mmCIF file of C-alpha atoms in Angstrom:
data_model
loop_
_atom_site.group_PDB
_atom_site.id
_atom_site.type_symbol
_atom_site.label_atom_id
_atom_site.label_comp_id
_atom_site.label_asym_id
_atom_site.label_seq_id
_atom_site.Cartn_x
_atom_site.Cartn_y
_atom_site.Cartn_z
ATOM 1 C CA MET A 23 26.263 -6.903 3.193
ATOM 2 C CA LYS A 24 23.745 -7.031 0.351
ATOM 3 C CA GLU A 25 25.117 -3.771 -1.054
ATOM 4 C CA ILE A 26 28.633 -5.205 -1.183
ATOM 5 C CA LEU A 27 27.404 -8.266 -3.077
ATOM 6 C CA LYS A 28 25.537 -6.040 -5.549
ATOM 7 C CA HIS A 29 28.681 -4.098 -6.406
ATOM 8 C CA PRO A 30 29.808 -4.985 -9.969
ATOM 9 C CA THR A 31 33.402 -5.751 -8.972
ATOM 10 C CA VAL A 32 32.431 -8.035 -6.108
ATOM 11 C CA SER A 33 29.774 -9.802 -8.164
ATOM 12 C CA ALA A 34 32.322 -10.317 -10.964
ATOM 13 C CA ILE A 35 34.799 -11.869 -8.540
ATOM 14 C CA VAL A 36 32.139 -14.113 -6.977
ATOM 15 C CA GLY A 37 30.924 -15.081 -10.445
ATOM 16 C CA THR A 38 34.472 -15.912 -11.512
ATOM 17 C CA VAL A 39 35.075 -18.076 -8.464
ATOM 18 C CA VAL A 40 31.771 -19.920 -8.814
ATOM 19 C CA GLY A 41 32.232 -20.251 -12.571
ATOM 20 C CA THR A 42 35.736 -21.633 -12.128
ATOM 21 C CA LEU A 43 34.472 -24.207 -9.660
ATOM 22 C CA ILE A 44 31.693 -25.260 -12.026
ATOM 23 C CA VAL A 45 34.076 -25.512 -14.979
ATOM 24 C CA ALA A 46 36.522 -27.500 -12.809
ATOM 25 C CA TYR A 47 33.763 -29.918 -11.862
ATOM 26 C CA ILE A 48 32.594 -30.315 -15.473
ATOM 27 C CA ASN A 49 36.136 -30.849 -16.786
ATOM 28 C CA GLU A 50 36.819 -33.261 -13.929
ATOM 29 C CA ILE A 51 39.641 -31.137 -12.568
ATOM 30 C CA ASN A 52 40.342 -31.395 -8.889
ATOM 31 C CA VAL A 53 38.409 -28.682 -7.009
ATOM 32 C CA LEU A 54 41.408 -28.059 -4.783
ATOM 33 C CA GLU A 55 43.538 -27.268 -7.855
ATOM 34 C CA ALA A 56 40.843 -24.854 -9.063
ATOM 35 C CA LEU A 57 40.851 -23.073 -5.693
ATOM 36 C CA VAL A 58 44.648 -22.796 -5.858
ATOM 37 C CA LEU A 59 44.334 -21.236 -9.332
ATOM 38 C CA ILE A 60 41.796 -18.718 -8.007
ATOM 39 C CA PHE A 61 44.042 -17.870 -5.041
ATOM 40 C CA ASN A 62 47.011 -17.331 -7.410
ATOM 41 C CA TRP A 63 44.867 -15.136 -9.635
ATOM 42 C CA ILE A 64 43.848 -12.923 -6.678
ATOM 43 C CA LYS A 65 47.471 -12.822 -5.470
ATOM 44 C CA ASN A 66 48.633 -11.694 -8.939
ATOM 45 C CA ILE A 67 46.045 -8.894 -9.003
ATOM 46 C CA ILE A 68 47.184 -7.653 -5.577
ATOM 47 C CA ALA A 69 50.833 -7.849 -6.665
ATOM 48 C CA PHE A 70 50.011 -5.884 -9.818
ATOM 49 C CA VAL A 71 48.320 -3.115 -7.801
ATOM 50 C CA LEU A 72 51.190 -2.976 -5.318
ATOM 51 C CA SER A 73 53.773 -2.860 -8.110
ATOM 52 C CA PHE A 74 52.874 0.794 -8.631
ATOM 53 C CA LYS A 75 54.804 1.538 -5.415
ATOM 54 C CA VAL A 76 51.691 2.842 -3.669
ATOM 55 C CA PRO A 77 51.746 1.978 0.023
ATOM 56 C CA PHE A 78 49.044 -0.487 0.971
ATOM 57 C CA TRP A 79 47.715 1.756 3.751
ATOM 58 C CA ILE A 80 46.939 4.482 1.172
ATOM 59 C CA ILE A 81 44.905 2.006 -0.858
ATOM 60 C CA LEU A 82 42.987 0.911 2.245
ATOM 61 C CA PHE A 83 42.479 4.521 3.296
ATOM 62 C CA ALA A 84 41.149 5.450 -0.176
ATOM 63 C CA ILE A 85 38.731 2.511 -0.098
ATOM 64 C CA PHE A 86 37.602 3.499 3.394
ATOM 65 C CA ILE A 87 37.004 7.138 2.363
ATOM 66 C CA TYR A 88 35.120 6.036 -0.768
ATOM 67 C CA LEU A 89 32.823 3.729 1.233
ATOM 68 C CA LEU A 90 32.296 6.378 3.913
ATOM 69 C CA ILE A 91 31.305 9.059 1.383
ATOM 70 C CA LYS A 92 29.003 6.622 -0.393
ATOM 71 C CA LYS A 93 27.284 5.665 2.873
ATOM 72 C CA VAL A 94 26.857 9.303 3.970
ATOM 73 C CA ALA A 95 25.427 10.273 0.577
ATOM 74 C CA LYS A 96 22.990 7.380 0.660
ATOM 75 C CA LYS A 97 21.950 8.259 4.217
ATOM 76 C CA VAL A 98 21.333 11.904 3.259
ATOM 77 C CA ASN A 99 19.286 10.888 0.199
ATOM 78 C CA SER A 100 17.221 8.346 2.115
ATOM 79 C CA TYR A 101 16.650 10.817 4.961
ATOM 80 C CA SER A 102 15.296 13.494 2.637
ATOM 81 C CA SER A 103 13.001 11.096 0.758
ATOM 82 C CA ASP A 104 11.873 9.386 3.984
ATOM 83 C CA SER A 105 11.105 12.688 5.675
ATOM 84 C CA ALA A 106 8.939 13.752 2.748
ATOM 85 C CA GLY A 107 7.262 10.341 2.767
ATOM 86 C CA GLN A 108 6.868 10.481 6.512
ATOM 87 C CA ASN A 109 5.174 13.902 6.262
ATOM 88 C CA ILE A 110 2.670 12.501 3.794
ATOM 89 C CA VAL A 111 1.980 9.432 5.929
ATOM 90 C CA THR A 112 1.638 11.317 9.201
ATOM 91 C CA HIS A 113 -0.095 14.501 8.026
ATOM 92 C CA TYR A 114 -2.019 13.948 4.801
ATOM 93 C CA LYS A 115 -4.853 11.697 5.935
ATOM 94 C CA LYS A 116 -7.926 13.617 4.807
ATOM 95 C CA ASP A 117 -8.962 15.892 1.982
ATOM 96 C CA ARG A 118 -12.117 17.448 0.598
ATOM 97 C CA ILE A 119 -12.809 16.362 -2.979
ATOM 98 C CA ASP A 120 -16.146 16.804 -4.798
ATOM 99 C CA ASN A 121 -17.783 18.286 -1.648
ATOM 100 C CA ILE A 122 -17.024 15.087 0.280
ATOM 101 C CA LEU A 123 -14.462 14.739 3.050
ATOM 102 C CA TRP A 124 -12.311 11.699 2.284
ATOM 103 C CA ILE A 125 -10.197 10.021 4.954
ATOM 104 C CA PHE A 126 -7.432 7.600 4.024
ATOM 105 C CA GLU A 127 -4.404 5.726 5.306
ATOM 106 C CA TRP A 128 -1.042 5.002 3.765
ATOM 107 C CA TYR A 129 1.327 2.052 3.790
ATOM 108 C CA ARG A 130 4.755 1.546 2.335
ATOM 109 C CA GLY A 131 4.730 -1.250 -0.249
ATOM 110 C CA TYR A 132 7.428 -3.836 -0.885
ATOM 111 C CA ASP A 133 8.995 -1.522 -3.443
ATOM 112 C CA GLY A 134 9.226 1.268 -0.864
ATOM 113 C CA ARG A 135 6.568 3.426 -2.482
ATOM 114 C CA LEU A 136 3.692 4.925 -0.544
ATOM 115 C CA THR A 137 0.308 3.485 -1.457
ATOM 116 C CA LEU A 138 -3.230 3.950 -0.196
ATOM 117 C CA THR A 139 -4.607 1.034 1.811
ATOM 118 C CA ASN A 140 -7.357 -1.083 0.255
ATOM 119 C CA GLU A 141 -9.987 0.489 2.527
ATOM 120 C CA SER A 142 -8.939 4.002 1.509
ATOM 121 C CA PRO A 143 -10.334 6.482 0.689
ATOM 122 C CA HIS A 144 -13.443 6.430 2.848
ATOM 123 C CA PRO A 145 -16.215 9.069 2.403
ATOM 124 C CA ILE A 146 -17.233 11.189 5.418
ATOM 125 C CA CYS A 147 -19.972 13.784 5.653
ATOM 126 C CA PRO A 148 -18.346 17.245 5.665
ATOM 127 C CA ASN A 149 -21.152 18.639 7.848
ATOM 128 C CA CYS A 150 -21.524 16.168 10.733
ATOM 129 C CA MET A 151 -18.500 13.857 10.212
ATOM 130 C CA ASN A 152 -20.731 10.773 9.899
ATOM 131 C CA ASP A 153 -19.895 7.954 7.484
ATOM 132 C CA LEU A 154 -21.517 8.340 4.093
ATOM 133 C CA VAL A 155 -23.369 5.354 2.662
ATOM 134 C CA LEU A 156 -24.257 4.449 -0.884
ATOM 135 C CA SER A 157 -27.833 5.342 -1.749
ATOM 136 C CA ASP A 158 -29.915 4.288 -4.730
ATOM 137 C CA ARG A 159 -32.442 7.055 -4.107
ATOM 138 C CA THR A 160 -32.385 9.985 -6.528
ATOM 139 C CA SER A 161 -32.771 13.619 -5.498
ATOM 140 C CA GLU A 162 -36.403 13.496 -6.710
ATOM 141 C CA GLY A 163 -37.157 10.607 -4.306
ATOM 142 C CA TYR A 164 -37.201 7.809 -6.882
ATOM 143 C CA TYR A 165 -35.227 4.622 -6.557
ATOM 144 C CA SER A 166 -32.593 3.631 -9.110
ATOM 145 C CA ASN A 167 -31.372 0.167 -10.042
ATOM 146 C CA ARG A 168 -27.821 1.143 -8.938
ATOM 147 C CA PRO A 169 -26.348 3.491 -6.321
ATOM 148 C CA THR A 170 -26.212 7.051 -7.607
ATOM 149 C CA ARG A 171 -25.054 9.054 -4.595
ATOM 150 C CA PHE A 172 -23.373 9.073 -1.210
ATOM 151 C CA ALA A 173 -25.791 10.031 1.569
ATOM 152 C CA CYS A 174 -25.470 10.861 5.248
ATOM 153 C CA GLU A 175 -27.995 9.088 7.459
ATOM 154 C CA ASN A 176 -27.505 11.655 10.213
ATOM 155 C CA CYS A 177 -27.922 15.107 8.630
ATOM 156 C CA GLY A 178 -29.270 14.266 5.152
ATOM 157 C CA PHE A 179 -26.235 15.478 3.160
ATOM 158 C CA SER A 180 -25.925 13.784 -0.224
ATOM 159 C CA GLN A 181 -23.548 13.989 -3.135
ATOM 160 C CA LYS A 182 -24.340 12.571 -6.550
ATOM 161 C CA PHE A 183 -21.795 10.787 -8.701
ATOM 162 C CA GLU A 184 -22.161 9.980 -12.370
ATOM 163 C CA ASN A 185 -20.721 6.506 -12.774
ATOM 164 C CA ASP A 186 -20.233 3.263 -10.869
ATOM 165 C CA PRO A 187 -19.237 3.712 -7.174
ATOM 166 C CA GLU A 188 -16.023 1.677 -7.589
ATOM 167 C CA GLU A 189 -15.015 3.786 -10.583
ATOM 168 C CA TYR A 190 -15.791 6.949 -8.619
ATOM 169 C CA ILE A 191 -13.589 5.847 -5.703
ATOM 170 C CA LEU A 192 -10.785 4.979 -8.149
ATOM 171 C CA LYS A 193 -11.155 8.495 -9.577
ATOM 172 C CA ILE A 194 -10.790 9.915 -6.048
ATOM 173 C CA LYS A 195 -7.672 7.760 -5.463
ATOM 174 C CA ARG A 196 -6.134 9.113 -8.657
ATOM 175 C CA GLU A 197 -6.938 12.656 -7.541
ATOM 176 C CA ILE A 198 -5.254 12.091 -4.163
ATOM 177 C CA ILE A 199 -2.122 10.740 -5.873
ATOM 178 C CA ARG A 200 -2.183 13.680 -8.315
ATOM 179 C CA ARG A 201 -2.328 16.129 -5.422
ATOM 180 C CA ILE A 202 0.721 14.481 -3.887
ATOM 181 C CA ARG A 203 2.656 14.662 -7.149
ATOM 182 C CA THR A 204 1.864 18.341 -7.635
ATOM 183 C CA GLY A 205 2.284 19.302 -3.975
ATOM 184 C CA GLU A 206 -1.335 20.461 -3.655
ATOM 185 C CA TRP A 207 -1.717 18.198 -0.614
ATOM 186 C CA ARG A 208 0.168 20.802 1.451
ATOM 187 C CA GLU A 209 -2.461 23.435 0.564
ATOM 188 C CA SER A 210 -5.152 20.995 1.630
ATOM 189 C CA LEU A 211 -3.422 20.586 5.011
ATOM 190 C CA GLN A 212 -3.509 24.339 5.502
ATOM 191 C CA GLU A 213 -7.231 24.485 4.624
ATOM 192 C CA HIS A 214 -8.133 21.702 7.073
ATOM 193 C CA SER A 215 -5.960 23.055 9.883
ATOM 194 C CA SER A 216 -7.545 26.516 9.823
#
C-alpha cells in the first residue's frame, strides 16, 4: 500500500483532492460541492482515456501486467541483495587482522544497511581462543600510563598497537567494512575454514 501512495501519479491525485478540500474550506465553499467537482474531474479523465476507443479491459490488463512486472523485478532485486547480505551476516563473523582474531556480529539498521553491532569487533587470542584484554605493560616489562597492547591472560600472547585503543578498534572496523566492499571477506572465509 505504501508503494502505491509513493507513486507520483497517485500522490498527485491525493494532493489534488486534499488541496481542493483545503481551498474549498478557505474560500468557504461547501465541501460537498468540492467533492462533486473532484468526482467530475476524475470522470472526465476516464472519459478522455476511453474516447480513444480502447476497450477498458485492455487498459486494466496493461495496468495489471505493468504492476506484475514491477513487483517481480523488485522481488528479484531484493532477493539478490538480501542473499548477499545474508551471506555476510551468517558467514562472515570472524577475521584475522593485525595478528589478532576478531569476532563480530552484524545487524540490519533502519536504513536496511548492514552494520557492526556496538560490541563488535571483539579481540580473541589466535593461539588459545581466549579473550584478549587491554594491558598497560610494555614488552620490556614497564608500565605505561595508557594501554599499549592486547594481551592474553591464558597463553601470554600480546599484540602492540600504536594509538588509543578506541581508535585502534575503529581502524579494525573500517578494515572489516573495506574487506566487504572489495570482496576480500570471501578469501578470509576460505582461510578460516581450512
